[in-house]
Amino acid sequence: MPCRRVFILSGIMLCWLLAGIQGGRVQAADAKDAAASSGNAAYIESAGATVSDPAALTGRSGAQRLDQAAEALYGYVLEGDVIKARQESEQISQIFISSSFEGLTSVEGINALSAVIMDMKSAMAAVEASPAKWEAAAARLRLAANSLNHPRQPMWLQYYKLVREDLNDMEQSAAANDLKSWKTALGRLQSRYDNIRPAVIISRTPEAVNAFDSWISYAEGVATSAQPVERARLLEIVSYGQEAARVMFGKERDEPALSVPLAPQQYGAWGLMAGAFILTVLAYAAYRKYRGQNGDWKAV
């Protein structure tokens, strides 16, 4: 009996010790989670943003909210509503801070998105009002947010037509050995690319972006060079730009720049008469076949 009591008491003590150890681990984990939550809240509060919706912390919902807010901001800027535009700008900052876009874009994409948001806030906070700068910054932000939310079919792909037109103008100017017109077309292309570059960085590989960046930089260097440039060299530079643009926009090598639907083919009077004759022959053959089948089943 004494041995049995000792065994029972030992078992009770062992269970009590195990329960105490497990309880300590749970309390430590709870304390760690509380500290982490407190740290995140302190970071967001120090950045000047408050999380009003827990769903904004997920990447996909944050991208959707950012896209909607950027579109609304662009509309307010076009309408000239400065107060609402500034309010929406602050809302965009809060969404960016409280969201995690991991898996939606690269580190370079996050940096580009952050930079375009800061450019928008700086333009809105400027002492002298500049609607042109507001509109340009809002357009870049809208394209960047759309690229994050729609990586497969971003809005900036619509610029391919304009980019190809500028490259075609450069090619024609090079063929005519008109360096002045070549520089003008290059300037237009540079301006368009500046508008979409943050969006391109978000949804394209760094290699594709660097290739076009390098081409733009080289073409600008040639345009500002004091030495004369030969016609063949200008044409060669344009061909490199066309290839870099094709890769960046994800186009096939032989794919046309525009997918313009073909105009309906016009048929003359002889074509209409031939069609009517064919239809008449087919109708008569069907009628004869129908009469023949009915004759086979007629009772004798």
Short mmCIF file of C-alpha atoms in Angstrom, two decimals:
data_model
loop_
_atom_site.label_atom_id
_atom_site.label_comp_id
_atom_site.label_asym_id
_atom_site.label_seq_id
_atom_site.Cartn_x
_atom_site.Cartn_y
_atom_site.Cartn_z
CA MET A 1 0.00 0.00 0.00
CA PRO A 2 2.68 2.59 0.84
CA CYS A 3 4.34 1.89 -2.51
CA ARG A 4 1.05 2.36 -4.25
CA ARG A 5 0.46 5.71 -2.53
CA VAL A 6 3.94 6.87 -3.42
CA PHE A 7 3.35 5.92 -7.06
CA ILE A 8 0.05 7.79 -7.18
CA LEU A 9 1.52 10.91 -5.55
CA SER A 10 4.47 10.84 -7.95
CA GLY A 11 2.10 10.67 -10.92
CA ILE A 12 0.10 13.62 -9.62
CA MET A 13 3.25 15.69 -9.12
CA LEU A 14 4.48 14.85 -12.61
CA CYS A 15 1.17 15.92 -14.20
CA TRP A 16 1.23 19.15 -12.21
CA LEU A 17 4.76 19.96 -13.38
CA LEU A 18 3.89 19.26 -17.02
CA ALA A 19 0.80 21.46 -16.80
CA GLY A 20 2.86 24.27 -15.35
CA ILE A 21 5.46 24.05 -18.08
CA GLN A 22 2.81 24.08 -20.85
CA GLY A 23 1.03 27.02 -19.25
CA GLY A 24 4.28 28.97 -19.18
CA ARG A 25 4.84 28.31 -22.86
CA VAL A 26 1.35 29.49 -23.76
CA GLN A 27 1.78 32.66 -21.73
CA ALA A 28 5.13 33.33 -23.37
CA ALA A 29 3.65 32.85 -26.83
CA ASP A 30 0.74 35.15 -26.00
CA ALA A 31 3.15 37.77 -24.73
CA LYS A 32 5.24 37.48 -27.89
CA ASP A 33 2.19 37.89 -30.14
CA ALA A 34 1.00 40.86 -28.12
CA ALA A 35 4.41 42.49 -28.42
CA ALA A 36 4.46 41.92 -32.18
CA SER A 37 0.97 43.39 -32.57
CA SER A 38 1.94 46.33 -30.42
CA GLY A 39 5.05 46.86 -32.56
CA ASN A 40 3.06 46.82 -35.82
CA ALA A 41 0.50 49.21 -34.40
CA ALA A 42 3.27 51.53 -33.22
CA TYR A 43 4.89 51.47 -36.67
CA ILE A 44 1.65 52.27 -38.45
CA GLU A 45 0.82 54.99 -35.94
CA SER A 46 4.28 56.54 -36.30
CA ALA A 47 3.80 56.57 -40.09
CA GLY A 48 0.62 58.55 -39.70
CA ALA A 49 -1.80 55.78 -40.74
CA THR A 50 -4.46 53.74 -38.99
CA VAL A 51 -5.81 50.42 -40.16
CA SER A 52 -9.58 50.68 -40.43
CA ASP A 53 -10.09 47.33 -42.12
CA PRO A 54 -8.13 44.16 -41.23
CA ALA A 55 -8.69 42.88 -44.78
CA ALA A 56 -6.39 45.65 -46.02
CA LEU A 57 -3.44 43.76 -44.54
CA THR A 58 -3.71 41.05 -47.20
CA GLY A 59 -1.91 41.58 -50.48
CA ARG A 60 -4.78 41.05 -52.92
CA SER A 61 -7.35 43.15 -51.07
CA GLY A 62 -4.77 45.87 -50.52
CA ALA A 63 -4.00 45.95 -54.24
CA GLN A 64 -7.70 46.22 -55.08
CA ARG A 65 -8.26 49.04 -52.60
CA LEU A 66 -5.17 50.85 -53.85
CA ASP A 67 -6.37 50.56 -57.45
CA GLN A 68 -9.81 51.94 -56.56
CA ALA A 69 -8.35 54.82 -54.54
CA ALA A 70 -5.88 55.75 -57.29
CA GLU A 71 -8.68 55.81 -59.86
CA ALA A 72 -10.78 58.01 -57.59
CA LEU A 73 -7.82 60.34 -57.02
CA TYR A 74 -7.26 60.69 -60.75
CA GLY A 75 -10.91 61.63 -61.21
CA TYR A 76 -10.74 64.29 -58.49
CA VAL A 77 -7.59 65.76 -60.04
CA LEU A 78 -9.24 66.01 -63.46
CA GLU A 79 -12.27 67.66 -61.85
CA GLY A 80 -10.04 70.14 -60.02
CA ASP A 81 -11.32 69.08 -56.59
CA VAL A 82 -8.16 69.72 -54.57
CA ILE A 83 -9.67 68.93 -51.16
CA LYS A 84 -10.94 65.48 -52.14
CA ALA A 85 -7.76 64.77 -54.06
CA ARG A 86 -5.64 65.44 -50.98
CA GLN A 87 -7.93 63.32 -48.82
CA GLU A 88 -7.68 60.46 -51.29
CA SER A 89 -3.90 60.89 -51.38
CA GLU A 90 -3.74 60.37 -47.61
CA GLN A 91 -6.00 57.33 -47.93
CA ILE A 92 -3.62 55.85 -50.50
CA SER A 93 -0.72 56.30 -48.09
CA GLN A 94 -2.64 54.45 -45.39
CA ILE A 95 -3.49 51.59 -47.72
CA PHE A 96 0.15 51.27 -48.80
CA ILE A 97 1.47 51.25 -45.24
CA SER A 98 -1.10 48.77 -43.92
CA SER A 99 -0.83 46.32 -46.83
CA SER A 100 1.68 43.66 -47.72
CA PHE A 101 2.23 43.18 -51.44
CA GLU A 102 4.60 40.25 -51.09
CA GLY A 103 4.12 37.84 -53.97
CA LEU A 104 2.37 40.42 -56.16
CA THR A 105 5.48 42.22 -57.37
CA SER A 106 9.23 42.39 -56.86
CA VAL A 107 11.22 44.54 -54.46
CA GLU A 108 11.85 46.93 -57.34
CA GLY A 109 8.09 47.10 -57.92
CA ILE A 110 7.42 47.99 -54.28
CA ASN A 111 10.07 50.73 -54.44
CA ALA A 112 8.59 52.11 -57.67
CA LEU A 113 5.10 52.16 -56.16
CA SER A 114 6.37 53.89 -53.03
CA ALA A 115 8.21 56.49 -55.12
CA VAL A 116 5.18 57.33 -57.24
CA ILE A 117 3.03 57.74 -54.11
CA MET A 118 5.61 60.13 -52.65
CA ASP A 119 5.71 62.08 -55.92
CA MET A 120 1.93 62.46 -55.77
CA LYS A 121 2.01 63.68 -52.17
CA SER A 122 4.82 66.12 -52.96
CA ALA A 123 2.91 67.54 -55.91
CA MET A 124 -0.22 67.99 -53.80
CA ALA A 125 1.73 69.62 -50.97
CA ALA A 126 3.53 72.13 -53.19
CA VAL A 127 3.05 75.79 -52.30
CA GLU A 128 2.25 76.79 -55.86
CA ALA A 129 -0.63 74.90 -57.43
CA SER A 130 0.34 73.07 -60.63
CA PRO A 131 -2.60 71.18 -62.18
CA ALA A 132 -0.35 69.83 -64.91
CA LYS A 133 2.03 68.24 -62.38
CA TRP A 134 -0.93 66.92 -60.35
CA GLU A 135 -2.43 65.28 -63.41
CA ALA A 136 0.89 63.74 -64.48
CA ALA A 137 1.58 62.37 -60.99
CA ALA A 138 -1.98 61.08 -60.62
CA ALA A 139 -1.77 59.35 -64.01
CA ARG A 140 1.48 57.60 -63.07
CA LEU A 141 -0.01 56.52 -59.76
CA ARG A 142 -3.16 55.22 -61.43
CA LEU A 143 -1.17 53.17 -63.94
CA ALA A 144 1.09 51.78 -61.19
CA ALA A 145 -1.82 50.76 -58.93
CA ASN A 146 -3.63 49.20 -61.89
CA SER A 147 -0.51 47.25 -62.81
CA LEU A 148 -0.32 45.85 -59.28
CA ASN A 149 -3.98 44.82 -59.25
CA HIS A 150 -4.07 43.53 -62.86
CA PRO A 151 -0.59 42.11 -63.56
CA ARG A 152 -1.72 40.04 -66.57
CA GLN A 153 -3.59 42.78 -68.40
CA PRO A 154 -2.39 46.12 -67.00
CA MET A 155 -3.64 49.37 -68.43
CA TRP A 156 -0.16 50.51 -69.49
CA LEU A 157 -0.14 47.95 -72.31
CA GLN A 158 -2.42 50.35 -74.21
CA TYR A 159 0.62 52.59 -74.70
CA TYR A 160 2.11 50.12 -77.18
CA LYS A 161 0.36 51.83 -80.09
CA LEU A 162 1.78 55.22 -79.10
CA VAL A 163 5.27 53.86 -78.49
CA ARG A 164 5.28 52.13 -81.86
CA GLU A 165 4.12 55.34 -83.55
CA ASP A 166 7.03 57.25 -81.99
CA LEU A 167 9.47 54.54 -83.07
CA ASN A 168 8.05 54.61 -86.59
CA ASP A 169 8.51 58.40 -86.67
CA MET A 170 12.10 57.93 -85.56
CA GLU A 171 12.62 55.35 -88.30
CA GLN A 172 11.22 57.65 -90.98
CA SER A 173 13.33 60.54 -89.73
CA ALA A 174 16.43 58.34 -89.74
CA ALA A 175 15.68 57.18 -93.28
CA ALA A 176 15.48 60.85 -94.35
CA ASN A 177 18.62 61.63 -92.31
CA ASP A 178 16.60 64.23 -90.39
CA LEU A 179 18.27 64.29 -86.98
CA LYS A 180 16.09 67.12 -85.67
CA SER A 181 12.84 65.20 -86.26
CA TRP A 182 14.53 62.09 -84.86
CA LYS A 183 15.25 63.93 -81.61
CA THR A 184 11.67 65.26 -81.44
CA ALA A 185 10.19 61.76 -81.79
CA LEU A 186 12.63 60.46 -79.18
CA GLY A 187 11.51 63.19 -76.76
CA ARG A 188 7.86 62.19 -77.17
CA LEU A 189 8.78 58.56 -76.58
CA GLN A 190 10.74 59.46 -73.45
CA SER A 191 7.77 61.40 -72.06
CA ARG A 192 5.39 58.50 -72.63
CA TYR A 193 7.81 56.03 -71.08
CA ASP A 194 8.21 58.20 -67.98
CA ASN A 195 4.45 57.92 -67.43
CA ILE A 196 4.35 54.13 -67.58
CA ARG A 197 7.77 53.22 -66.16
CA PRO A 198 6.63 52.65 -62.54
CA ALA A 199 3.81 50.44 -63.81
CA VAL A 200 6.23 48.55 -66.06
CA ILE A 201 8.59 47.89 -63.15
CA ILE A 202 5.71 46.48 -61.10
CA SER A 203 4.56 43.91 -63.67
CA ARG A 204 7.69 43.16 -65.73
CA THR A 205 11.03 41.51 -65.02
CA PRO A 206 14.00 43.73 -64.17
CA GLU A 207 15.77 42.48 -67.31
CA ALA A 208 13.03 43.78 -69.63
CA VAL A 209 12.95 47.15 -67.86
CA ASN A 210 16.73 47.51 -67.84
CA ALA A 211 16.92 46.70 -71.55
CA PHE A 212 14.56 49.53 -72.49
CA ASP A 213 16.15 51.90 -69.96
CA SER A 214 19.57 51.24 -71.47
CA TRP A 215 18.28 51.84 -74.98
CA ILE A 216 16.61 55.12 -74.00
CA SER A 217 19.78 56.30 -72.27
CA TYR A 218 21.94 55.40 -75.28
CA ALA A 219 19.57 57.06 -77.76
CA GLU A 220 19.55 60.25 -75.69
CA GLY A 221 23.34 60.23 -75.63
CA VAL A 222 23.46 59.98 -79.41
CA ALA A 223 20.87 62.78 -79.77
CA THR A 224 22.91 65.16 -77.60
CA SER A 225 26.25 64.24 -79.13
CA ALA A 226 28.10 67.00 -80.94
CA GLN A 227 29.43 64.57 -83.52
CA PRO A 228 27.34 63.87 -86.64
CA VAL A 229 25.53 60.56 -86.74
CA GLU A 230 25.24 58.57 -89.94
CA ARG A 231 21.89 57.55 -91.36
CA ALA A 232 22.66 53.84 -91.03
CA ARG A 233 23.55 54.29 -87.37
CA LEU A 234 20.24 56.05 -86.63
CA LEU A 235 18.31 53.24 -88.31
CA GLU A 236 20.24 50.66 -86.31
CA ILE A 237 19.43 52.42 -83.04
CA VAL A 238 15.74 52.48 -83.91
CA SER A 239 15.77 48.75 -84.67
CA TYR A 240 17.22 48.08 -81.21
CA GLY A 241 14.47 50.20 -79.66
CA GLN A 242 11.76 48.33 -81.54
CA GLU A 243 13.08 45.01 -80.25
CA ALA A 244 13.34 46.30 -76.66
CA ALA A 245 9.78 47.64 -76.84
CA ARG A 246 8.50 44.35 -78.24
CA VAL A 247 10.02 42.42 -75.34
CA MET A 248 8.81 44.91 -72.73
CA PHE A 249 5.22 44.85 -73.99
CA GLY A 250 5.27 41.08 -74.39
CA LYS A 251 4.50 41.06 -78.11
CA GLU A 252 5.38 38.30 -80.54
CA ARG A 253 8.08 39.05 -83.07
CA ASP A 254 5.74 39.04 -86.09
CA GLU A 255 2.69 40.36 -84.23
CA PRO A 256 1.31 43.63 -85.64
CA ALA A 257 1.27 46.67 -83.41
CA LEU A 258 -2.46 47.19 -83.84
CA SER A 259 -5.21 44.63 -83.93
CA VAL A 260 -7.48 46.59 -86.25
CA PRO A 261 -10.51 44.59 -87.42
CA LEU A 262 -10.67 44.16 -91.14
CA ALA A 263 -13.29 46.16 -92.97
CA PRO A 264 -16.23 44.11 -94.27
CA GLN A 265 -15.60 42.96 -97.81
CA GLN A 266 -17.65 44.74 -100.43
CA TYR A 267 -19.26 42.59 -103.10
CA GLY A 268 -20.29 43.91 -106.49
CA ALA A 269 -23.40 43.16 -108.50
CA TRP A 270 -21.86 40.04 -110.08
CA GLY A 271 -21.01 38.68 -106.63
CA LEU A 272 -24.60 39.14 -105.45
CA MET A 273 -25.97 37.46 -108.58
CA ALA A 274 -23.61 34.50 -108.11
CA GLY A 275 -24.67 34.13 -104.50
CA ALA A 276 -28.34 34.23 -105.43
CA PHE A 277 -27.77 31.57 -108.12
CA ILE A 278 -26.03 29.25 -105.65
CA LEU A 279 -28.81 29.65 -103.10
CA THR A 280 -31.43 28.91 -105.77
CA VAL A 281 -29.69 25.70 -106.86
CA LEU A 282 -29.36 24.51 -103.27
CA ALA A 283 -33.03 25.25 -102.56
CA TYR A 284 -34.16 23.36 -105.69
CA ALA A 285 -32.00 20.35 -104.81
CA ALA A 286 -33.43 20.28 -101.29
CA TYR A 287 -36.96 20.44 -102.69
CA ARG A 288 -36.35 17.53 -105.10
CA LYS A 289 -34.90 15.45 -102.29
CA TYR A 290 -37.91 16.20 -100.11
CA ARG A 291 -40.35 15.18 -102.87
CA GLY A 292 -38.41 11.99 -103.49
CA GLN A 293 -38.47 10.97 -99.83
CA ASN A 294 -42.22 11.61 -99.60
CA GLY A 295 -42.83 9.53 -102.75
CA ASP A 296 -41.04 6.55 -101.23
CA TRP A 297 -43.40 6.46 -98.25
CA LYS A 298 -46.61 7.01 -100.27
CA ALA A 299 -49.08 4.06 -99.95
CA VAL A 300 -49.73 2.06 -103.12
#
